[in-house]
Short mmCIF file of N, CA, C and O in Angstrom, two decimals:
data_model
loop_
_atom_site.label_atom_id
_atom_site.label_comp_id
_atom_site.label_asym_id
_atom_site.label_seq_id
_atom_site.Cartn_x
_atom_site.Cartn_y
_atom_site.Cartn_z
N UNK A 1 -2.18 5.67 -4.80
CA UNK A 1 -2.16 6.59 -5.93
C UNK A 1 -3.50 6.55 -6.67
O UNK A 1 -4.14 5.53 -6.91
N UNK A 2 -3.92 8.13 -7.07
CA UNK A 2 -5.20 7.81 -7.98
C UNK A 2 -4.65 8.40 -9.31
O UNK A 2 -3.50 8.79 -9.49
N UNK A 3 -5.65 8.39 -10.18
CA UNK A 3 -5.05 9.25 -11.63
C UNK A 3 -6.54 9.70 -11.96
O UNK A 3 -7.62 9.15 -11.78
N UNK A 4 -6.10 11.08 -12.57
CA UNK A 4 -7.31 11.90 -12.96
C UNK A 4 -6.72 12.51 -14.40
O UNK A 4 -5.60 12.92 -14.71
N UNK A 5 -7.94 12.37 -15.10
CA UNK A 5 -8.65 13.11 -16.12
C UNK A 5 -9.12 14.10 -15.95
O UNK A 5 -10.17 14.24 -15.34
N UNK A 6 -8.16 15.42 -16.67
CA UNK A 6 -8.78 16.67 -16.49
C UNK A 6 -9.86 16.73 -17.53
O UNK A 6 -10.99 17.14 -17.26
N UNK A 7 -9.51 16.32 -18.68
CA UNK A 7 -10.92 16.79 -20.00
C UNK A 7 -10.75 15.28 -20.51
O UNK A 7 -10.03 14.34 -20.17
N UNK A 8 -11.74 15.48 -21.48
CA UNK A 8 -11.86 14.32 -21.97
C UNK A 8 -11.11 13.44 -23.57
O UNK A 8 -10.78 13.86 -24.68
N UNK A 9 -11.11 12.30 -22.99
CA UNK A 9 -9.70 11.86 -23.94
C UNK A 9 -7.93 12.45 -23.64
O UNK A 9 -6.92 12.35 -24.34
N UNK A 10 -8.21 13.14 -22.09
CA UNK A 10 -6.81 13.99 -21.95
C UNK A 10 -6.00 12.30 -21.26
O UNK A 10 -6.35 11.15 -21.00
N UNK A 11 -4.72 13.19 -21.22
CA UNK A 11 -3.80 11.96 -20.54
C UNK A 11 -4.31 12.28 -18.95
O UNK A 11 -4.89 13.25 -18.46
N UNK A 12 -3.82 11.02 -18.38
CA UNK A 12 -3.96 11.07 -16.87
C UNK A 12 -2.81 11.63 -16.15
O UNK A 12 -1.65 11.75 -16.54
N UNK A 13 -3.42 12.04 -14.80
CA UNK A 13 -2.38 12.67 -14.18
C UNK A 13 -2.92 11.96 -12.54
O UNK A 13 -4.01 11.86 -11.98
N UNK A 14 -0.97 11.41 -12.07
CA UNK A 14 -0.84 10.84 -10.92
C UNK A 14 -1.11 11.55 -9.83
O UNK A 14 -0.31 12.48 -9.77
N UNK A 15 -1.91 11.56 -8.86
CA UNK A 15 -1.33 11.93 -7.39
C UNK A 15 -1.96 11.10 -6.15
O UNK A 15 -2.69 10.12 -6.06
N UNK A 16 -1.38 11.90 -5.32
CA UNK A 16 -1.33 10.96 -3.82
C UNK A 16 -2.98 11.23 -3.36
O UNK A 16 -3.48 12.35 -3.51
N UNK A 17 -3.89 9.90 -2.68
CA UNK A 17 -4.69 9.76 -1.83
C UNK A 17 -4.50 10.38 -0.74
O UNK A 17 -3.35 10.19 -0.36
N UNK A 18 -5.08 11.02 -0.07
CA UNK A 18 -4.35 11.20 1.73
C UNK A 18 -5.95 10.96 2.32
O UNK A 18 -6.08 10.47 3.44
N UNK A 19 -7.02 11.29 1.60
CA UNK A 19 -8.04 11.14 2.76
C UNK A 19 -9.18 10.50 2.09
O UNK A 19 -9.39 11.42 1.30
N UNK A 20 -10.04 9.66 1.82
CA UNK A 20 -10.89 9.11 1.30
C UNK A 20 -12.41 9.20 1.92
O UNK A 20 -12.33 8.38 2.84
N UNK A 21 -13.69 9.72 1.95
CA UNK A 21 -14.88 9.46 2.66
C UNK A 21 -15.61 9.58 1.60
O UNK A 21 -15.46 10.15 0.52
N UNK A 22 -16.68 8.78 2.23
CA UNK A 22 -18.14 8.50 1.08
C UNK A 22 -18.60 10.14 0.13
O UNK A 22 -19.42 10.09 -0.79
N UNK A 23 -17.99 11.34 0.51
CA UNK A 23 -18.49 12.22 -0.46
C UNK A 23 -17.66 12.83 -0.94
O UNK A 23 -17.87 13.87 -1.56
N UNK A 24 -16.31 12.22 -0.73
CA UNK A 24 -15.04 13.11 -1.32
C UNK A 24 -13.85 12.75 -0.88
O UNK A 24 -13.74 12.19 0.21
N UNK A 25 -12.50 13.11 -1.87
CA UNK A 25 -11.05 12.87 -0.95
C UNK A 25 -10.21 14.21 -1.21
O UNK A 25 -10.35 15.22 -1.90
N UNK A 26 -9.36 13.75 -0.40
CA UNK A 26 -8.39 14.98 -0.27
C UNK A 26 -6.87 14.27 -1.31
O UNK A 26 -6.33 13.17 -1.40
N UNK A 27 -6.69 15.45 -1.86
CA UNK A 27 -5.58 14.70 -2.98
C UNK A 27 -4.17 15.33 -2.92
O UNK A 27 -4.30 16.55 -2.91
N UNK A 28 -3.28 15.07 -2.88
CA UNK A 28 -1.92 15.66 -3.05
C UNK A 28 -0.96 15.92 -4.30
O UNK A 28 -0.83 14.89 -4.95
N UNK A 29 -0.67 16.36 -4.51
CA UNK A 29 0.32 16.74 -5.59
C UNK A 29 1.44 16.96 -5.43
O UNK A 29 1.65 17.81 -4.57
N UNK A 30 2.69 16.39 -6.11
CA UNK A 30 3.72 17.07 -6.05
C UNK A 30 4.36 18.16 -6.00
O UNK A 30 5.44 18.48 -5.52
N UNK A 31 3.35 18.82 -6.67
CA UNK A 31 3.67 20.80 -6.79
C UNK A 31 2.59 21.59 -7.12
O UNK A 31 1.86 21.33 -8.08
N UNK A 32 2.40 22.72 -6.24
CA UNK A 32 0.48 22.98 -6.53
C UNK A 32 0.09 22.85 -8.39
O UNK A 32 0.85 22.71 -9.35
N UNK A 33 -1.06 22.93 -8.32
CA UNK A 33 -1.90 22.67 -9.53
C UNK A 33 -2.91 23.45 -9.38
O UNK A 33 -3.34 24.04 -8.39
N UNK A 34 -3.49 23.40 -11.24
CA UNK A 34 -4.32 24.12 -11.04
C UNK A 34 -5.50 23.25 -11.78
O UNK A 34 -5.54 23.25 -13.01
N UNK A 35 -6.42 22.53 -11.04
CA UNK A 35 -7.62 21.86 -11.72
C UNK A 35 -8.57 22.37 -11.94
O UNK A 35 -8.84 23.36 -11.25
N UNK A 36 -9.36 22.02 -12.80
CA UNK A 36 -10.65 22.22 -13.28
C UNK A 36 -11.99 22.07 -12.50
O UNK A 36 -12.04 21.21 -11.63
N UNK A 37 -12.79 22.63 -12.69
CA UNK A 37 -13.94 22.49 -11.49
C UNK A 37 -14.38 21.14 -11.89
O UNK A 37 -14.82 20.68 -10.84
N UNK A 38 -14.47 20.52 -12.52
CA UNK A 38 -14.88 19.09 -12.68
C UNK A 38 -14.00 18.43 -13.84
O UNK A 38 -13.61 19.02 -14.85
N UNK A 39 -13.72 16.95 -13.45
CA UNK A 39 -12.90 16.08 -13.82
C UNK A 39 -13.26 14.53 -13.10
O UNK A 39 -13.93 14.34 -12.09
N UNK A 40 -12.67 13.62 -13.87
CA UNK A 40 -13.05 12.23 -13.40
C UNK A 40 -11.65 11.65 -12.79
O UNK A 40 -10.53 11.79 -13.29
N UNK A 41 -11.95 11.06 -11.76
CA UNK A 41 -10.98 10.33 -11.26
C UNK A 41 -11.00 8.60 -10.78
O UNK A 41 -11.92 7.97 -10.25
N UNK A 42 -10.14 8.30 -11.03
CA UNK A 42 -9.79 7.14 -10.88
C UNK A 42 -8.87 6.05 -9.74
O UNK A 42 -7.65 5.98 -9.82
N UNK A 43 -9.58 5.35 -8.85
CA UNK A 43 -8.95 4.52 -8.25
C UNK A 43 -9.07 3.15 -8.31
O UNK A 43 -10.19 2.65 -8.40
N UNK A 44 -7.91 2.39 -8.28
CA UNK A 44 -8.70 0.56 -8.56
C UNK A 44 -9.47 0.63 -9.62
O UNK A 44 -9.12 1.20 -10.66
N UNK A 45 -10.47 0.13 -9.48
CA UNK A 45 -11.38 -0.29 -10.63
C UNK A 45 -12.81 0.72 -10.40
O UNK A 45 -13.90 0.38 -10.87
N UNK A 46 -12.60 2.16 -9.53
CA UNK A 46 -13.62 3.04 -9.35
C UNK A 46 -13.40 4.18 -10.44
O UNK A 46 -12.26 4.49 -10.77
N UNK A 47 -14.33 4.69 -10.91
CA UNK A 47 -14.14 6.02 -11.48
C UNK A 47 -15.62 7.04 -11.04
O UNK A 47 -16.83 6.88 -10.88
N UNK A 48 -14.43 8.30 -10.98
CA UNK A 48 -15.63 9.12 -10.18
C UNK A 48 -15.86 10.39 -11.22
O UNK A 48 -15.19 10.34 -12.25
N UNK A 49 -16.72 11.49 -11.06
CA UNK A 49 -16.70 12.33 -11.44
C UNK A 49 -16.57 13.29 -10.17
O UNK A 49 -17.20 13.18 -9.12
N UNK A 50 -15.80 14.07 -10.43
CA UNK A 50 -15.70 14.84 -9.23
C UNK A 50 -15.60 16.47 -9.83
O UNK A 50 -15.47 17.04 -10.91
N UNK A 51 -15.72 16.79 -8.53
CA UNK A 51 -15.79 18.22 -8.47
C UNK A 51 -14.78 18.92 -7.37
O UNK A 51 -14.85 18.46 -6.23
N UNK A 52 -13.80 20.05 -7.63
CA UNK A 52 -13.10 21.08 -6.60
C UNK A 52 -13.79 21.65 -6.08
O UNK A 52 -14.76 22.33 -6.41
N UNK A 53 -13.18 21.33 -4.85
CA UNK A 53 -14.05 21.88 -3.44
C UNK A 53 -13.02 23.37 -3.27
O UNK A 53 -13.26 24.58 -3.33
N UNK A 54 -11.79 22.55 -3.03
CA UNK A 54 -10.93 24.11 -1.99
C UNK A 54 -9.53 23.15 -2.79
O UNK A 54 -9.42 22.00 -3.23
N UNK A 55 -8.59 24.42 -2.66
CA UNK A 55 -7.23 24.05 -2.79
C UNK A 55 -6.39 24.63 -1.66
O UNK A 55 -6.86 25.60 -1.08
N UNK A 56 -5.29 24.18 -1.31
CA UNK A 56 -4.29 24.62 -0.35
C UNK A 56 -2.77 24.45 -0.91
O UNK A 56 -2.28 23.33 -1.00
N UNK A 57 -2.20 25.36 -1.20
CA UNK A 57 -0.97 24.65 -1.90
C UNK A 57 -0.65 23.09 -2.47
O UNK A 57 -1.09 22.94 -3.61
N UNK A 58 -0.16 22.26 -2.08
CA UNK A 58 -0.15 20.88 -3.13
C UNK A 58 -1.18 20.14 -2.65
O UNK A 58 -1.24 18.94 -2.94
N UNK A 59 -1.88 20.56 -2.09
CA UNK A 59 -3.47 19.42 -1.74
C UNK A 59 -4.92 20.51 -2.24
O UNK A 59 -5.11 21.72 -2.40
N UNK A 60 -5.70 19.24 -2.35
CA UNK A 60 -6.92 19.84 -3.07
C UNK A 60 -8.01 18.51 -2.41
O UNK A 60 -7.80 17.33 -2.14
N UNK A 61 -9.18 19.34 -2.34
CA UNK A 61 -10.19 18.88 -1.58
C UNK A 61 -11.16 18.82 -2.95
O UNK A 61 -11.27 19.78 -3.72
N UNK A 62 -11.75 17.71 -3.10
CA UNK A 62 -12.60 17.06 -4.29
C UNK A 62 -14.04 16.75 -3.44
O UNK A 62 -14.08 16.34 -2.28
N UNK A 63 -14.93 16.98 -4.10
CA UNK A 63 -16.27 16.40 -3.80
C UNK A 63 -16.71 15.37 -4.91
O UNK A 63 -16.20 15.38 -6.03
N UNK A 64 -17.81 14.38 -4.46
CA UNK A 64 -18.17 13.03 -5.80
C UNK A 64 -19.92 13.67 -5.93
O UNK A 64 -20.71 13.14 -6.71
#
């Protein structure tokens, strides 16, 4: 599980890992979403700033 920050000081929001590589992951959701072109995310003790690449119904492709 990671959790992301859509804006800043916002609450976090859970979803599923499915693909992880050095310039980006692929993320899942329970029910599509609609994110922001940039937001920070969080895994373990990493935090990223990321950026929307592509969406597909409940998955979304992030770039770092």
């Amino acid at each position: 599980m990671v959790k992301l920050q859509l804006e800043p000081k916002g609450p976090l929001i859970e979803c599923r890992l499915v693909d992880y590589s050095a310039g980006g992951v692929c993320l899942e959701f329970s029910k599509p979403v609609q994110l922001p072109e940039r937001f920070e995310m969080f895994h373990g003790n990493t935090r990223k700033r990321c950026r929307r690449v592509w969406s597909k119904g409940v998955r979304v492709g992030v770039s770092f």
